[in-house]
PDB file of C-alpha atoms and ligand atoms in Angstrom:
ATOM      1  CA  UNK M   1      26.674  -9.509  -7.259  1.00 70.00           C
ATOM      2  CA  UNK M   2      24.176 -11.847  -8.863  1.00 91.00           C
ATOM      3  CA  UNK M   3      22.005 -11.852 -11.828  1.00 96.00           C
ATOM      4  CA  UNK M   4      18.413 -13.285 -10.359  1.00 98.00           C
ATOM      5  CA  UNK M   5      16.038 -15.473 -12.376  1.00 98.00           C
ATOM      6  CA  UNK M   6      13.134 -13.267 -13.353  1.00 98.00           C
ATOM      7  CA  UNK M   7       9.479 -14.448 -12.649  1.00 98.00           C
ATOM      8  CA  UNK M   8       7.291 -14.860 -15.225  1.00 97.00           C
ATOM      9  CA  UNK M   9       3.872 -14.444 -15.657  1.00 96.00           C
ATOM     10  CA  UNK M  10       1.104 -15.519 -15.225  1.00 94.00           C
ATOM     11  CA  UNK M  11       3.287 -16.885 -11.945  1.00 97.00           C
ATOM     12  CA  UNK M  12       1.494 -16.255  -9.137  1.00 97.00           C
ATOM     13  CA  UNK M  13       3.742 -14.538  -6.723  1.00 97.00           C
ATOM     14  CA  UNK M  14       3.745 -11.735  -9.268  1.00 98.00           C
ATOM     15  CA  UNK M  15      -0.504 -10.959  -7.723  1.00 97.00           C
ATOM     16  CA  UNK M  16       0.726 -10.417  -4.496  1.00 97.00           C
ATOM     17  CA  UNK M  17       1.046  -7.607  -2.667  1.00 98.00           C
ATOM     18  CA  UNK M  18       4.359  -6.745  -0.980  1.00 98.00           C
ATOM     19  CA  UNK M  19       5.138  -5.585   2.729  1.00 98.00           C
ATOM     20  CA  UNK M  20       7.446  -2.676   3.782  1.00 98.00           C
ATOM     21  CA  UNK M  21      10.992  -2.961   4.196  1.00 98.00           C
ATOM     22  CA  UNK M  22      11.473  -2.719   8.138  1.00 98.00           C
ATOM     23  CA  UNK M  23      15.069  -3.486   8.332  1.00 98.00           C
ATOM     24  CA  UNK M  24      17.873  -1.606   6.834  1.00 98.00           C
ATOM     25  CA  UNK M  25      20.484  -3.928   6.576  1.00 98.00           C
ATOM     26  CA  UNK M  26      22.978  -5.836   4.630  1.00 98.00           C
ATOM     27  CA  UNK M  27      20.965  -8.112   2.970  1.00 98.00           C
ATOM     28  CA  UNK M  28      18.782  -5.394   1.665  1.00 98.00           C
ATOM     29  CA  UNK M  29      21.881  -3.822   0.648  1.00 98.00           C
ATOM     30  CA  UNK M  30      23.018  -6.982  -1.508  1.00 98.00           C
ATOM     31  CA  UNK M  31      19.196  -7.528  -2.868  1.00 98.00           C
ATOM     32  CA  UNK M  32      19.403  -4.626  -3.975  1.00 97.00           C
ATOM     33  CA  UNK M  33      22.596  -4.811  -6.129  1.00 96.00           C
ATOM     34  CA  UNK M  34      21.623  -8.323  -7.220  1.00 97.00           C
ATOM     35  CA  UNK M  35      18.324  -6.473  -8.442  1.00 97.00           C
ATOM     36  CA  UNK M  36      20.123  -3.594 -10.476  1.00 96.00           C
ATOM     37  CA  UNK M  37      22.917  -6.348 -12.091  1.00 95.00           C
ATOM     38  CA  UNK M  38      19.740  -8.060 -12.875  1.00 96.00           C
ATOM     39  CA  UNK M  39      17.777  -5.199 -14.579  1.00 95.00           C
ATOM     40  CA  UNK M  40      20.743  -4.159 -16.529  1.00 91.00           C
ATOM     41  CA  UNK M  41      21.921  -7.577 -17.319  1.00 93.00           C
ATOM     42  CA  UNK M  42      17.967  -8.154 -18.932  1.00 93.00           C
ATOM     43  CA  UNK M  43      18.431  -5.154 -20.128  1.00 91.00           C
ATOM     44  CA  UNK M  44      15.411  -3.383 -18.395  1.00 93.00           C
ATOM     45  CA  UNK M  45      14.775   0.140 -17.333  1.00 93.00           C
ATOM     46  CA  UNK M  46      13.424  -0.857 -13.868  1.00 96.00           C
ATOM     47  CA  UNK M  47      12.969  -3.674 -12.005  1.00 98.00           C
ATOM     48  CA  UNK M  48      10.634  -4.641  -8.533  1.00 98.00           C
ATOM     49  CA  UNK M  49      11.353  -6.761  -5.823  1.00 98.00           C
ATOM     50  CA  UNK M  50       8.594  -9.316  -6.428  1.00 98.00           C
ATOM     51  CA  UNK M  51      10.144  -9.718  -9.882  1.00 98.00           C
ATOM     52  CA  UNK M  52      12.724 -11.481  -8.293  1.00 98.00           C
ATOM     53  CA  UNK M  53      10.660 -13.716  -5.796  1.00 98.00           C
ATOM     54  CA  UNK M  54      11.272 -11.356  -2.811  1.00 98.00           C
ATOM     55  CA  UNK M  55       7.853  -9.712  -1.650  1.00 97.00           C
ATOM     56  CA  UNK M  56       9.356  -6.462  -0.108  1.00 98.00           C
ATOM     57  CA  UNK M  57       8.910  -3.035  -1.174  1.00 98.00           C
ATOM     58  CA  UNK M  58      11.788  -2.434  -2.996  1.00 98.00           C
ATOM     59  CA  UNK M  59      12.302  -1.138  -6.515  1.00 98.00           C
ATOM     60  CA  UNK M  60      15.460  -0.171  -8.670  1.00 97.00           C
ATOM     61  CA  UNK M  61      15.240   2.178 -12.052  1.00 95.00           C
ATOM     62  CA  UNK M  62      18.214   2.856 -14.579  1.00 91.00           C
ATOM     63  CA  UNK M  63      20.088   6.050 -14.886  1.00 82.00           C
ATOM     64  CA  UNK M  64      21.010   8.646 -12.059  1.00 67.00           C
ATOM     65  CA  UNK M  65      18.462  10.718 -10.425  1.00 60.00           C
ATOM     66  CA  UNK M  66      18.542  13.477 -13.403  1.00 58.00           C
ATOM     67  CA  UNK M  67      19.397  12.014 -16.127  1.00 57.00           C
ATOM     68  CA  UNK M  68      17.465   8.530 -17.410  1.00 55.00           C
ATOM     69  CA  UNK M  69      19.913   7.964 -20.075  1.00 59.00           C
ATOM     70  CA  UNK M  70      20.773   4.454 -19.874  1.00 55.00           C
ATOM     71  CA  UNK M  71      23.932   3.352 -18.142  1.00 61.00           C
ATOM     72  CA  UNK M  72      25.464   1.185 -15.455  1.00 75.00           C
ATOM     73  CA  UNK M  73      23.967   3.886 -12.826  1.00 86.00           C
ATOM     74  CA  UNK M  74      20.727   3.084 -10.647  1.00 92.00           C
ATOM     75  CA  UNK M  75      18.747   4.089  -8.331  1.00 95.00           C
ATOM     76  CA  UNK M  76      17.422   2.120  -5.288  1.00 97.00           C
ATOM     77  CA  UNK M  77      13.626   3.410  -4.166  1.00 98.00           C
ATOM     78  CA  UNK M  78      12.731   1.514  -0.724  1.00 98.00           C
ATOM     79  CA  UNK M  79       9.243   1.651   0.332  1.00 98.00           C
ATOM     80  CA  UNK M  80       8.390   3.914  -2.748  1.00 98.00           C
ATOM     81  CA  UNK M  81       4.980   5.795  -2.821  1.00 98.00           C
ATOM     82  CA  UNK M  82       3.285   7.740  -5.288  1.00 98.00           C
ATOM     83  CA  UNK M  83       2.186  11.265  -3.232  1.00 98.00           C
ATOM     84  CA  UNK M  84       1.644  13.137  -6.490  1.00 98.00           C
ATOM     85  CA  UNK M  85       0.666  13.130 -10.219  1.00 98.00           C
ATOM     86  CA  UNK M  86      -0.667  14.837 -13.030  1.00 98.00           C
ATOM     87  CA  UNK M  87      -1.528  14.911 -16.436  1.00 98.00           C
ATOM     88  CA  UNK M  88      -2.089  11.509 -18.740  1.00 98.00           C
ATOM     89  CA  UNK M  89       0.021   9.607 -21.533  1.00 97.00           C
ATOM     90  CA  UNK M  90      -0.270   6.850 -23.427  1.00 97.00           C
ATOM     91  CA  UNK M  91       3.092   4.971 -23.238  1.00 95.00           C
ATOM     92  CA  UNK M  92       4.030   1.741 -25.056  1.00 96.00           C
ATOM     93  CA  UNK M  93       5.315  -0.476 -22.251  1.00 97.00           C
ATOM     94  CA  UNK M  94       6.635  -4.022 -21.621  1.00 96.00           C
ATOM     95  CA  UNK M  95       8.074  -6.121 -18.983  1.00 97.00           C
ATOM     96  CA  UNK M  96      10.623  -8.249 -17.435  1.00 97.00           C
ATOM     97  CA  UNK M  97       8.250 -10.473 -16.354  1.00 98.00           C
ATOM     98  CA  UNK M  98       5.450 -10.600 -19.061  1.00 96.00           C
ATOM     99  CA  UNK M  99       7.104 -12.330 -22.020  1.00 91.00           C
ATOM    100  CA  UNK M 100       6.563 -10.672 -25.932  1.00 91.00           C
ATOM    101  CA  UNK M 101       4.428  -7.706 -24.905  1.00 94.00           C
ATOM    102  CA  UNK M 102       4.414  -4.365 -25.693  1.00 95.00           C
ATOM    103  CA  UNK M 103       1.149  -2.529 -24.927  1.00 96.00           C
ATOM    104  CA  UNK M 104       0.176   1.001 -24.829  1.00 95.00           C
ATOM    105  CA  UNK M 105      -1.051   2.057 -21.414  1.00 97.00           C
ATOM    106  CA  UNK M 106      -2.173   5.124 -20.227  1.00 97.00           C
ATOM    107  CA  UNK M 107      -0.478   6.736 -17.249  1.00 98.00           C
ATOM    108  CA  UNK M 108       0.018   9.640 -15.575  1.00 98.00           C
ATOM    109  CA  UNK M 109       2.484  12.093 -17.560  1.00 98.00           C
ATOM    110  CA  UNK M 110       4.520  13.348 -13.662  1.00 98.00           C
ATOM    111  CA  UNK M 111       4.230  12.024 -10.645  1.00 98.00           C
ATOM    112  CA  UNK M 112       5.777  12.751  -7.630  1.00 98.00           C
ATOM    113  CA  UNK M 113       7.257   9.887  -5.322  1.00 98.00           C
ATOM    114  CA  UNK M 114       8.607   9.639  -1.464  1.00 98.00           C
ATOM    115  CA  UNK M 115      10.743   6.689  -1.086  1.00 98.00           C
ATOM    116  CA  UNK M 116      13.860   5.406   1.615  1.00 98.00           C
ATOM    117  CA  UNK M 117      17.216   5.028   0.651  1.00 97.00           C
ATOM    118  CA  UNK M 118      19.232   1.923   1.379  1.00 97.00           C
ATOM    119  CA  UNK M 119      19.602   3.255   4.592  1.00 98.00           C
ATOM    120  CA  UNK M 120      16.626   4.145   5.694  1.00 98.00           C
ATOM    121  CA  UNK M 121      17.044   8.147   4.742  1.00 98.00           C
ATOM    122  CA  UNK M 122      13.824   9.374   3.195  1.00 98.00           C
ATOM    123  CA  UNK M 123      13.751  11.642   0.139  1.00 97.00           C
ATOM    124  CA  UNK M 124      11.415  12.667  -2.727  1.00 97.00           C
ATOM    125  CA  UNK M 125      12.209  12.115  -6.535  1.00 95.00           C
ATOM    126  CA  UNK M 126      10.127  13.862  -9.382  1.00 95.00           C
ATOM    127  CA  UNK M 127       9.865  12.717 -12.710  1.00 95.00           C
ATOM    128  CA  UNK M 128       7.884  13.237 -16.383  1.00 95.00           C
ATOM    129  CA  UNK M 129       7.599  11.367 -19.575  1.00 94.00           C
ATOM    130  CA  UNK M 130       9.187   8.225 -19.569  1.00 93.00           C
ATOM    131  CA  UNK M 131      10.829   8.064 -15.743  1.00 94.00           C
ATOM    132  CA  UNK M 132       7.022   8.676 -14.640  1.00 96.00           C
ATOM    133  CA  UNK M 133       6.316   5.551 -16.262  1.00 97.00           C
ATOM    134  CA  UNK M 134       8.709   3.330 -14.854  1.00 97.00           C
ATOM    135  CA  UNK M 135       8.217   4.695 -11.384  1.00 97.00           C
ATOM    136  CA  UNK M 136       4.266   4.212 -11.546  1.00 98.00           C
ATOM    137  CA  UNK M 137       5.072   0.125 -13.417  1.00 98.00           C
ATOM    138  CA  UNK M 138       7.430  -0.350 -10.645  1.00 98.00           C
ATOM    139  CA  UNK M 139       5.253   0.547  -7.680  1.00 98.00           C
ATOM    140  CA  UNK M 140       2.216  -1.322  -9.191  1.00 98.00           C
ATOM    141  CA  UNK M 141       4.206  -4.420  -9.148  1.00 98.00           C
ATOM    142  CA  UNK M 142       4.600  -3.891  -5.204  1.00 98.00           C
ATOM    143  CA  UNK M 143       0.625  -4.031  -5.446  1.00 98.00           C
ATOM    144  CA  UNK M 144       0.546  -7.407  -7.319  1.00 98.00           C
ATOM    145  CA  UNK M 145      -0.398  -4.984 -10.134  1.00 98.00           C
ATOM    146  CA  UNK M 146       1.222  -5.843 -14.358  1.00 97.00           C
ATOM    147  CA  UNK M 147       0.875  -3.549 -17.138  1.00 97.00           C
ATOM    148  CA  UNK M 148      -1.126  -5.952 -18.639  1.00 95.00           C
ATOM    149  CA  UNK M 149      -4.149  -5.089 -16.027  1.00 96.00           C
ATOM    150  CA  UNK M 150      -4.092  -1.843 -17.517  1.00 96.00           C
ATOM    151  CA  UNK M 151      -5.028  -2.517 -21.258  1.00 95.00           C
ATOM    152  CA  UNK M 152      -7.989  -3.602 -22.858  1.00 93.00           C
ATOM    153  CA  UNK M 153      -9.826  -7.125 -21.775  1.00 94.00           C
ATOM    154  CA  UNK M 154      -9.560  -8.280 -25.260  1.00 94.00           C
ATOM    155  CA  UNK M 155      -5.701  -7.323 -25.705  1.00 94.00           C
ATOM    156  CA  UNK M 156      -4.988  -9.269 -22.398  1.00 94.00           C
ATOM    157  CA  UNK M 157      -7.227 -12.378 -23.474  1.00 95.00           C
ATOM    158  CA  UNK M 158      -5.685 -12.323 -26.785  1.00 95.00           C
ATOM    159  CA  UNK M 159      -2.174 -12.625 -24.870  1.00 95.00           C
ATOM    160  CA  UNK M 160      -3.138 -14.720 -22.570  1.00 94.00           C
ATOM    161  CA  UNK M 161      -4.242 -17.407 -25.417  1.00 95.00           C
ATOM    162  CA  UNK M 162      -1.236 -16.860 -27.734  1.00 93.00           C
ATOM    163  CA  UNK M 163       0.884 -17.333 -24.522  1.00 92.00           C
ATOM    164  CA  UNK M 164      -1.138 -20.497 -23.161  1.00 91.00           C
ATOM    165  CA  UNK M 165      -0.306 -22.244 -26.912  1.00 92.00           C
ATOM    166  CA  UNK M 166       3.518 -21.064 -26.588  1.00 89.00           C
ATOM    167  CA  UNK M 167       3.546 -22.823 -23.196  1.00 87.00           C
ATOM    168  CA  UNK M 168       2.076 -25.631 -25.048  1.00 88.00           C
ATOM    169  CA  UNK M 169       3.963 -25.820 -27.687  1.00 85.00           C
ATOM    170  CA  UNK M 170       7.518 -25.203 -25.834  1.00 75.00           C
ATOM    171  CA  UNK M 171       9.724 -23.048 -27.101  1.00 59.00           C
ATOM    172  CA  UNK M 172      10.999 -24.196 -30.127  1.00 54.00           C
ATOM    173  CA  UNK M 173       9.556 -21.721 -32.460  1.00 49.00           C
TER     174      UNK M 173
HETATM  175 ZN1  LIG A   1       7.303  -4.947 -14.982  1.00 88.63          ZN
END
């Protein structure tokens, strides 16, 4: 097991869209761990492929399938999609990759989502309230999608300045 460098934004592998896992093998298998020591090592509640550099459609999310209370348990979503959802709520949400953020973003309040496992079995997972969110930021990042396309034009410029003149300024504040 290996804790992975997280990209950052505004890197530009984050934008791009990821391709479906074809092969069920060991090195998905280790990926995968790598990704969950990774996420709880940050600590995050989920974490997606592309967040690591790897542009496959692969996502892990803390805690067991019933129970989101945080933990060493995971679970592993290959090739995730969202089939269902339903109902809206406004959810204050950061990320691994987008550095001193937290933004409220409106989402849908269940969803419904088919994935693989790590072997290539498929099965469904439902979730509400705050699992629904972290399934729905996961899978955008396998879109080349952030949380931060999903608030306001004016939040995001705002950020994006304050985070050009951090850059600038290094990191000694
Ligand atoms: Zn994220």
């Amino acid at each position: 097991m290996a804790v992975l460098p997280i990209l950052k934004y505004p890197d530009p592998r984050l934008k791009k869209k990821s391709r479906p896992v074809t092969e069920f093998n060991e090195e998905l298998k280790n990926l995968a761990r790598d990704m969950a020591e990774t996420m709880l090592a940050a600590p995050g509640a989920g974490l997606a492929a592309p967040q690591v550099g790897e542009n496959i459609r692969l996502i892990v999310i803390a805690g067991a399938e019933n129970d989101e209370e945080f933990d060493e348990r995971y679970l592993v979503l290959v090739n995730p999609v969202i089939t269902r959802s339903a109902g809206e709520q406004t959810y204050d949400e950061g990320c691994l990759s987008v550095t001193d953020l937290n933004e409220r973003v409106i989402r849908a309040l269940e969803v419904e989502v088919e994935a693989q496992d790590l072997e290539g079995k498929p099965f469904r997972l439902s979730a509400e309230g705050r699992r629904a969110v972290i399934l729905q930021h996961e899978t955008d990042h396998l879109d080349g999608v952030l949380f931060l396309d999903r608030i306001s034009g004016l939040k995001r410029d705002i950020y994006k300045r304050k985070l050009k003149k951090a850059l600038k300024d290094g990191d000694d504040d």
